[in-house]
Short mmCIF file of C-alpha atoms in Angstrom, two decimals:
data_model
loop_
_atom_site.label_atom_id
_atom_site.label_comp_id
_atom_site.label_asym_id
_atom_site.label_seq_id
_atom_site.Cartn_x
_atom_site.Cartn_y
_atom_site.Cartn_z
CA MET A 1 0.00 0.00 0.00
CA GLU A 2 1.44 3.34 -1.05
CA GLN A 3 2.14 5.81 1.77
CA THR A 4 1.62 9.54 1.44
CA VAL A 5 4.13 11.75 3.26
CA THR A 6 2.89 15.32 3.40
CA ARG A 7 5.31 18.03 4.47
CA THR A 8 4.13 21.25 6.02
CA VAL A 9 5.80 24.55 6.80
CA PRO A 10 8.31 23.77 9.58
CA GLY A 11 7.37 25.28 12.89
CA THR A 12 3.67 24.99 12.21
CA ALA A 13 1.28 22.19 13.05
CA ARG A 14 1.85 18.98 11.13
CA PRO A 15 -1.18 17.47 9.40
CA ALA A 16 -2.98 14.44 10.69
CA GLY A 17 -1.70 12.35 7.79
CA SER A 18 1.96 13.03 8.52
CA ALA A 19 4.04 9.91 9.09
CA VAL A 20 5.76 11.49 12.07
CA ALA A 21 2.88 13.35 13.65
CA GLU A 22 1.06 11.82 16.56
CA ASP A 23 -1.65 13.81 18.31
CA ARG A 24 -1.90 12.04 21.64
CA GLY A 25 -3.68 14.90 23.41
CA ALA A 26 -3.25 16.53 26.79
CA PRO A 27 -2.13 13.45 28.78
CA HIS A 28 0.69 12.87 26.31
CA LEU A 29 1.79 16.50 26.51
CA ALA A 30 1.73 16.38 30.31
CA VAL A 31 4.08 13.37 30.28
CA VAL A 32 6.40 15.22 27.87
CA CYS A 33 6.49 18.23 30.19
CA VAL A 34 7.17 16.22 33.36
CA THR A 35 9.87 14.00 31.88
CA TYR A 36 11.61 16.88 30.10
CA ALA A 37 11.65 18.92 33.33
CA VAL A 38 13.34 16.07 35.22
CA ALA A 39 15.81 15.36 32.40
CA ALA A 40 16.89 19.02 32.34
CA LEU A 41 16.97 19.30 36.13
CA VAL A 42 20.73 19.66 36.68
CA PHE A 43 21.06 22.45 34.16
CA ASN A 44 18.05 24.30 35.53
CA VAL A 45 19.39 24.25 39.09
CA ALA A 46 23.06 24.65 38.09
CA PRO A 47 23.73 27.70 40.33
CA SER A 48 22.46 25.91 43.44
CA TYR A 49 24.09 22.66 42.30
CA VAL A 50 27.55 24.19 41.92
CA SER A 51 27.22 26.26 45.11
CA THR A 52 26.28 23.10 47.03
CA LEU A 53 29.35 21.28 45.72
CA ILE A 54 31.61 24.19 46.67
CA ASP A 55 30.10 24.99 50.06
CA GLY A 56 28.85 21.58 51.16
CA TYR A 57 31.55 19.31 49.73
CA HIS A 58 34.40 21.88 49.88
CA LEU A 59 35.32 21.45 46.21
CA ASN A 60 37.06 24.23 44.31
CA GLU A 61 35.52 25.85 41.23
CA THR A 62 37.24 23.52 38.77
CA GLN A 63 36.27 20.38 40.72
CA ALA A 64 32.66 21.55 41.14
CA GLY A 65 32.49 22.33 37.43
CA LEU A 66 33.89 18.87 36.66
CA VAL A 67 31.20 17.10 38.70
CA ALA A 68 28.44 19.13 37.05
CA THR A 69 29.99 18.47 33.64
CA VAL A 70 30.17 14.70 34.23
CA ASP A 71 26.52 14.70 35.30
CA MET A 72 25.28 16.60 32.26
CA LEU A 73 27.78 14.95 29.91
CA ALA A 74 26.45 11.50 30.82
CA MET A 75 22.96 12.73 30.02
CA ALA A 76 24.03 14.31 26.72
CA VAL A 77 26.14 11.40 25.50
CA THR A 78 23.32 8.97 26.28
CA GLY A 79 20.95 11.09 24.23
CA PHE A 80 23.40 11.67 21.38
CA VAL A 81 24.87 8.18 20.99
CA ALA A 82 21.92 6.03 21.94
CA GLY A 83 19.04 8.36 21.06
CA PRO A 84 18.46 7.20 17.45
CA PHE A 85 18.34 3.57 18.63
CA LEU A 86 16.48 4.07 21.91
CA ALA A 87 13.76 6.04 20.15
CA ARG A 88 12.67 2.77 18.54
CA VAL A 89 12.36 0.70 21.72
CA GLY A 90 9.28 0.32 23.87
CA ARG A 91 8.13 3.49 25.60
CA ARG A 92 7.59 1.80 28.97
CA ARG A 93 10.95 0.04 28.88
CA LEU A 94 12.86 3.21 28.00
CA LEU A 95 11.19 5.35 30.63
CA GLY A 96 11.53 2.60 33.25
CA ALA A 97 15.26 2.20 32.62
CA GLY A 98 15.76 5.95 32.81
CA ALA A 99 13.81 6.30 36.04
CA ALA A 100 15.69 3.39 37.66
CA SER A 101 19.14 4.75 36.80
CA PHE A 102 18.16 8.28 37.84
CA LEU A 103 16.82 7.05 41.18
CA LEU A 104 19.88 4.91 41.87
CA GLY A 105 22.36 7.68 41.06
CA ASN A 106 20.62 10.24 43.25
CA ALA A 107 20.13 7.78 46.12
CA LEU A 108 23.86 6.99 46.11
CA SER A 109 24.70 10.71 45.86
CA VAL A 110 22.92 11.37 49.15
CA TRP A 111 25.70 9.44 50.88
CA GLY A 112 28.52 10.73 48.67
CA THR A 113 31.48 12.15 50.57
CA GLY A 114 34.18 13.16 48.08
CA LEU A 115 35.06 14.05 44.52
CA THR A 116 35.60 10.47 43.28
CA THR A 117 32.38 9.18 44.80
CA LEU A 118 30.38 12.09 43.44
CA LEU A 119 31.81 11.62 39.95
CA ALA A 120 30.66 7.98 39.99
CA THR A 121 27.20 8.57 41.41
CA ARG A 122 26.48 11.55 39.18
CA LEU A 123 27.52 9.50 36.16
CA VAL A 124 24.81 6.95 37.00
CA ALA A 125 22.22 9.68 37.55
CA GLY A 126 23.25 11.40 34.31
CA VAL A 127 22.75 8.24 32.25
CA GLY A 128 19.25 7.96 33.72
CA ALA A 129 18.53 11.60 32.86
CA GLY A 130 19.75 10.90 29.32
CA LEU A 131 17.33 7.99 28.89
CA ILE A 132 14.49 10.16 30.19
CA LEU A 133 15.59 12.92 27.79
CA VAL A 134 15.41 10.57 24.78
CA PHE A 135 11.90 9.60 25.84
CA ALA A 136 10.73 13.21 26.33
CA ASN A 137 12.43 14.60 23.24
CA THR A 138 11.21 11.90 20.85
CA MET A 139 7.64 12.28 22.03
CA ALA A 140 7.85 16.10 21.70
CA ALA A 141 9.52 16.01 18.28
CA THR A 142 6.85 13.74 16.81
CA THR A 143 3.88 15.86 17.87
CA ARG A 144 2.02 17.95 15.33
CA ASN A 145 3.59 21.17 16.64
CA PRO A 146 7.12 20.69 18.03
CA THR A 147 7.62 24.39 18.84
CA ARG A 148 4.51 24.40 21.02
CA SER A 149 5.50 21.12 22.68
CA TYR A 150 9.04 22.29 23.40
CA GLY A 151 7.73 25.64 24.59
CA LEU A 152 5.38 24.06 27.11
CA ALA A 153 8.04 21.55 28.18
CA THR A 154 10.57 24.35 28.66
CA MET A 155 8.00 26.32 30.61
CA THR A 156 7.39 23.34 32.91
CA ALA A 157 11.13 22.83 33.41
CA THR A 158 11.45 26.53 34.20
CA VAL A 159 8.69 26.33 36.79
CA VAL A 160 10.42 23.40 38.47
CA GLY A 161 13.78 25.17 38.32
CA ALA A 162 12.35 28.35 39.83
CA LEU A 163 10.76 26.45 42.71
CA LEU A 164 13.98 24.57 43.43
CA LEU A 165 16.19 27.66 43.23
CA PHE A 166 13.88 29.27 45.76
CA THR A 167 13.45 26.31 48.12
CA VAL A 168 16.72 24.35 47.94
CA PRO A 169 18.83 26.95 49.81
CA ALA A 170 16.35 26.84 52.69
CA LEU A 171 16.30 23.04 52.64
CA ILE A 172 20.09 22.90 52.66
CA SER A 173 20.20 25.37 55.54
CA SER A 174 17.82 23.18 57.54
CA PHE A 175 18.86 19.65 56.54
CA GLY A 176 22.36 19.90 55.08
CA HIS A 177 23.79 19.80 51.57
CA GLN A 178 22.36 16.31 50.92
CA ALA A 179 18.93 17.97 50.62
CA LEU A 180 19.67 18.81 46.97
CA PHE A 181 20.07 15.16 45.99
CA VAL A 182 17.11 14.10 48.14
CA THR A 183 14.99 16.60 46.20
CA MET A 184 16.22 15.15 42.89
CA LEU A 185 15.45 11.68 44.20
CA ALA A 186 11.87 12.73 44.97
CA LEU A 187 11.41 14.04 41.42
CA GLY A 188 12.78 10.74 40.11
CA VAL A 189 10.04 8.95 42.03
CA LEU A 190 7.50 11.11 40.20
CA VAL A 191 8.88 9.87 36.85
CA ALA A 192 8.84 6.27 38.10
CA LEU A 193 5.12 6.62 38.88
CA LEU A 194 4.52 7.38 35.20
CA VAL A 195 6.11 4.14 33.99
CA PRO A 196 3.16 1.75 34.56
CA ARG A 197 0.90 4.12 32.60
CA GLU A 198 3.09 4.06 29.50
CA ARG A 199 2.36 1.73 26.62
CA ALA A 200 4.81 -0.97 25.60
CA GLN A 201 4.69 0.13 21.95
CA ARG A 202 7.58 1.82 20.16
CA LEU A 203 8.08 5.50 20.77
CA THR A 204 8.04 6.69 17.17
CA VAL A 205 6.87 5.84 13.71
CA GLN A 206 9.81 6.66 11.43
CA ALA A 207 8.99 7.89 7.95
CA GLN A 208 11.13 7.15 4.94
CA ALA A 209 13.41 10.13 4.36
CA THR A 210 13.04 12.19 1.21
CA PRO A 211 14.99 15.30 0.15
CA ALA A 212 11.99 17.40 1.13
CA ASP A 213 12.09 16.03 4.67
CA ARG A 214 15.65 16.97 5.50
CA LEU A 215 18.14 19.79 5.10
CA SER A 216 21.57 18.94 3.72
CA ASP A 217 24.23 17.42 5.96
CA GLY A 218 26.14 20.70 5.80
CA MET A 219 23.15 22.63 7.11
CA LEU A 220 22.56 20.09 9.88
CA ARG A 221 26.19 20.48 10.94
CA LEU A 222 25.83 24.27 10.93
CA LEU A 223 22.69 23.99 13.07
CA SER A 224 24.46 21.75 15.58
CA GLY A 225 27.54 23.97 15.63
CA ALA A 226 25.47 27.11 16.15
CA ALA A 227 23.58 25.68 19.11
CA MET A 228 26.76 24.25 20.63
CA ALA A 229 28.66 27.54 20.37
CA MET A 230 25.91 29.46 22.13
CA MET A 231 25.08 26.88 24.78
CA VAL A 232 28.64 26.06 25.88
CA VAL A 233 29.34 29.67 26.82
CA GLN A 234 25.88 30.19 28.26
CA SER A 235 26.27 27.14 30.49
CA ALA A 236 29.72 28.37 31.53
CA TYR A 237 28.12 31.62 32.65
CA TYR A 238 25.06 30.11 34.25
CA SER A 239 26.96 27.60 36.38
CA PHE A 240 28.75 30.44 38.14
CA ALA A 241 26.04 33.09 37.91
CA GLN A 242 25.39 33.04 41.65
CA GLN A 243 29.08 33.37 42.47
CA ALA A 244 29.40 36.23 39.96
CA ALA A 245 26.44 38.03 41.51
CA GLU A 246 27.91 37.63 44.99
CA HIS A 247 31.25 38.90 43.66
CA ALA A 248 29.41 42.00 42.43
CA GLY A 249 28.07 42.65 45.92
CA LEU A 250 24.81 40.72 46.23
CA THR A 251 24.24 38.48 49.20
CA SER A 252 23.74 34.78 48.60
CA ALA A 253 20.04 35.12 49.46
CA ALA A 254 19.59 38.12 47.14
CA ALA A 255 21.33 36.32 44.26
CA GLY A 256 19.18 33.23 44.76
CA THR A 257 16.03 35.34 44.88
CA ALA A 258 16.99 37.15 41.66
CA LEU A 259 17.63 33.82 39.92
CA SER A 260 14.25 32.54 41.09
CA VAL A 261 12.50 35.68 39.84
CA GLY A 262 14.37 35.25 36.56
CA TYR A 263 12.98 31.76 36.29
CA GLY A 264 9.53 33.16 36.92
CA PHE A 265 10.12 35.55 34.04
CA GLY A 266 11.35 32.59 32.00
CA ILE A 267 8.05 30.83 32.61
CA LEU A 268 6.28 33.69 30.90
CA THR A 269 8.73 33.97 28.01
CA SER A 270 8.75 30.23 27.27
CA ALA A 271 4.94 30.31 27.29
CA LEU A 272 5.17 33.27 24.91
CA ALA A 273 7.39 31.23 22.59
CA ALA A 274 4.86 28.39 22.62
CA TRP A 275 2.07 30.84 21.74
CA LEU A 276 3.99 32.80 19.10
CA ASP A 277 5.23 29.66 17.35
CA ALA A 278 6.41 30.73 13.87
CA ARG A 279 4.63 34.11 13.78
CA TRP A 280 8.00 35.90 13.97
CA GLY A 281 9.71 33.40 11.70
CA ARG A 282 12.81 31.49 12.82
CA TRP A 283 15.69 33.94 12.75
CA LYS A 284 14.19 36.90 14.63
CA PRO A 285 13.19 35.16 17.88
CA VAL A 286 16.46 33.23 18.18
CA ALA A 287 18.66 36.22 17.32
CA LEU A 288 16.77 38.53 19.67
CA SER A 289 16.78 36.10 22.59
CA MET A 290 20.42 35.03 22.25
CA ALA A 291 21.66 38.63 21.88
CA LEU A 292 19.71 39.75 24.94
CA GLN A 293 20.82 36.83 27.08
CA ALA A 294 24.45 37.41 26.11
CA ALA A 295 24.25 41.11 26.99
CA SER A 296 22.61 40.30 30.32
CA SER A 297 25.20 37.60 31.11
CA ILE A 298 28.06 40.00 30.43
CA ALA A 299 26.40 42.59 32.68
CA VAL A 300 26.30 40.06 35.55
CA LEU A 301 29.89 38.92 35.00
CA THR A 302 31.41 42.40 34.76
CA GLY A 303 28.95 44.52 36.78
CA THR A 304 29.62 46.27 40.07
CA ASP A 305 26.25 47.94 40.65
CA THR A 306 23.99 45.56 42.55
CA THR A 307 20.80 46.95 40.98
CA VAL A 308 22.13 46.46 37.45
CA VAL A 309 23.32 42.94 38.27
CA THR A 310 19.96 42.01 39.81
CA VAL A 311 18.05 43.24 36.76
CA ALA A 312 20.50 41.44 34.45
CA LEU A 313 20.06 38.14 36.33
CA VAL A 314 16.31 38.34 35.77
CA ALA A 315 16.57 39.48 32.14
CA GLN A 316 19.06 36.76 31.21
CA SER A 317 16.74 33.94 32.26
CA GLY A 318 13.77 35.44 30.47
CA ALA A 319 15.70 35.90 27.23
CA LEU A 320 17.28 32.44 27.33
CA PHE A 321 14.08 30.54 28.02
CA PHE A 322 12.35 32.37 25.19
CA GLY A 323 15.00 31.18 22.73
CA ILE A 324 15.47 27.57 23.87
CA PRO A 325 12.13 26.23 22.49
CA TYR A 326 13.01 27.67 19.08
CA LEU A 327 16.50 26.15 19.12
CA LEU A 328 15.14 22.74 20.10
CA SER A 329 12.31 22.79 17.57
CA LEU A 330 14.75 23.67 14.78
CA ASN A 331 16.17 20.16 15.18
CA ALA A 332 12.76 18.68 14.44
CA GLU A 333 12.09 21.12 11.60
CA ALA A 334 15.45 20.54 9.91
CA ASP A 335 14.68 16.83 9.51
CA THR A 336 10.94 16.18 9.64
CA SER A 337 11.45 12.41 9.44
CA GLY A 338 12.51 12.59 13.10
CA ARG A 339 15.93 10.96 12.60
CA PHE A 340 18.03 14.01 13.50
CA SER A 341 16.03 15.15 16.50
CA ASN A 342 17.70 13.10 19.25
CA ILE A 343 21.16 13.67 17.77
CA GLY A 344 20.62 17.42 17.64
CA VAL A 345 19.14 17.67 21.12
CA GLY A 346 21.88 15.37 22.45
CA LEU A 347 24.49 17.77 21.08
CA PHE A 348 22.55 20.66 22.61
CA PHE A 349 22.78 19.15 26.07
CA PHE A 350 26.36 18.01 25.42
CA SER A 351 27.19 21.70 25.06
CA LEU A 352 25.46 22.49 28.34
CA ALA A 353 27.48 19.71 29.95
CA VAL A 354 30.83 21.09 28.81
CA GLY A 355 29.97 24.56 30.12
CA PRO A 356 30.52 24.13 33.89
CA PHE A 357 34.03 22.69 33.48
CA ALA A 358 34.95 25.27 30.84
CA GLY A 359 33.60 28.02 33.08
CA GLY A 360 35.63 26.76 36.03
CA LEU A 361 38.82 26.77 33.97
CA LEU A 362 38.14 30.28 32.63
CA LEU A 363 37.33 31.53 36.11
CA ASP A 364 40.52 30.09 37.58
CA ASP A 365 42.72 31.55 34.82
CA TYR A 366 41.02 34.80 33.79
CA GLY A 367 38.31 35.58 36.31
CA TYR A 368 34.76 36.54 35.43
CA VAL A 369 35.96 38.73 32.55
CA GLY A 370 37.24 35.59 30.82
CA ILE A 371 33.77 34.03 30.91
CA ALA A 372 32.25 37.32 29.67
CA VAL A 373 34.55 37.36 26.63
CA ALA A 374 33.69 33.73 25.90
CA VAL A 375 29.94 34.53 26.06
CA ALA A 376 30.35 37.35 23.54
CA VAL A 377 32.45 35.32 21.10
CA GLY A 378 30.36 32.15 21.34
CA THR A 379 27.06 33.96 20.87
CA LEU A 380 28.24 35.91 17.82
CA ALA A 381 29.73 32.78 16.25
CA GLY A 382 26.56 30.79 16.90
CA LEU A 383 24.24 33.38 15.39
CA ALA A 384 26.48 33.68 12.33
CA ALA A 385 26.31 29.90 11.81
CA LEU A 386 22.56 29.79 12.38
CA ALA A 387 21.65 32.48 9.82
CA PRO A 388 22.06 30.29 6.69
CA VAL A 389 20.15 27.45 8.36
CA THR A 390 17.10 29.61 8.98
CA ARG A 391 17.31 30.93 5.41
CA ALA A 392 17.40 27.36 4.09
CA LEU A 393 14.34 26.43 6.17
CA ALA A 394 12.48 29.48 4.86
CA ALA A 395 13.39 28.54 1.27
CA ARG A 396 12.21 24.97 1.82
CA SER A 397 8.90 26.24 3.22
CA ALA A 398 8.34 28.23 0.03
CA THR A 399 8.91 25.15 -2.18
CA PRO A 400 5.72 23.35 -3.33
CA THR A 401 5.19 20.11 -1.43
CA PRO A 402 5.19 16.93 -3.54
CA THR A 403 3.15 13.90 -2.55
CA SER A 404 3.74 10.30 -3.50
#
């Protein structure tokens, strides 16, 4: 029986007859949001995470950055290397394996006492987060409207991050630095509760690739390179944002509050991205958000006025979380067969994983100014690489769609 593969304008809703579109409704979207929020947990609480490692475990900046990098790197490598294969296994099996590894790693981290132990336990937790990420990303990328799905998932992750940035310092003050990993363990239990509800069927229905489904390999490499350039430097900044704010004169409580408010702002901007979808095209929202977040990051890293730094902390989160849904959805739009999605998102989180260690090295050698220079260079390079990709997507959208 002949199959019809209908391509639509990327960034807009896919038709019901699409081979990759699955409209599973609100329950499906809720599962995407919850699992994505847990998978992205370490990045979203990076300031508290790094501060806990430094203050609670007495690690230096480079060691704390290394632990955070190993955690996120395990997640990213799992998504990048195994994603294309795992996306074809049973949904229940994949989510169950991810939840089990995530729970085990965080449970062992509660009793961690040193750098070596933490590196091992966070590796286990990171692999679990990577399996959960493959599950969440594949389900989001195969919905009718990936930008909306990623926007709502990012908004949910931002809500969770804001709550944790606000509550974790108080929990640590009352119960000790292990409270961070206990909180992660509790969120892992929430994912585990979703496992019995998942179907045993495969996650995706892969369509046969055609030239109309996929940008060229060169454009896919440019897209990956652009996202990596911007996210490495942004993660380097974000991991030490709280320390930079304190260096500028804010108290630890004031810096944490500003980061939480910034996450609240990010909730609104990620919701805005989900609502706007492709109304502003592809290039404008990404360029605007990445330029604003870079300027705000540099203001935090080099500022001395506490009011300016506080405003910049809030603005940076809002700008970044507006742009992230667009960057993630570009992976799905660049290859509508769904094959590139997990590779692209795996590289995205790989970049976030490298950031804490890179930031620690820059901070040790050049101070906060070194990270500020890296943010400026990485953002400009990323936007330059992304421009031809968005032009190619616009040109493809204008091409008449063949059917077979």
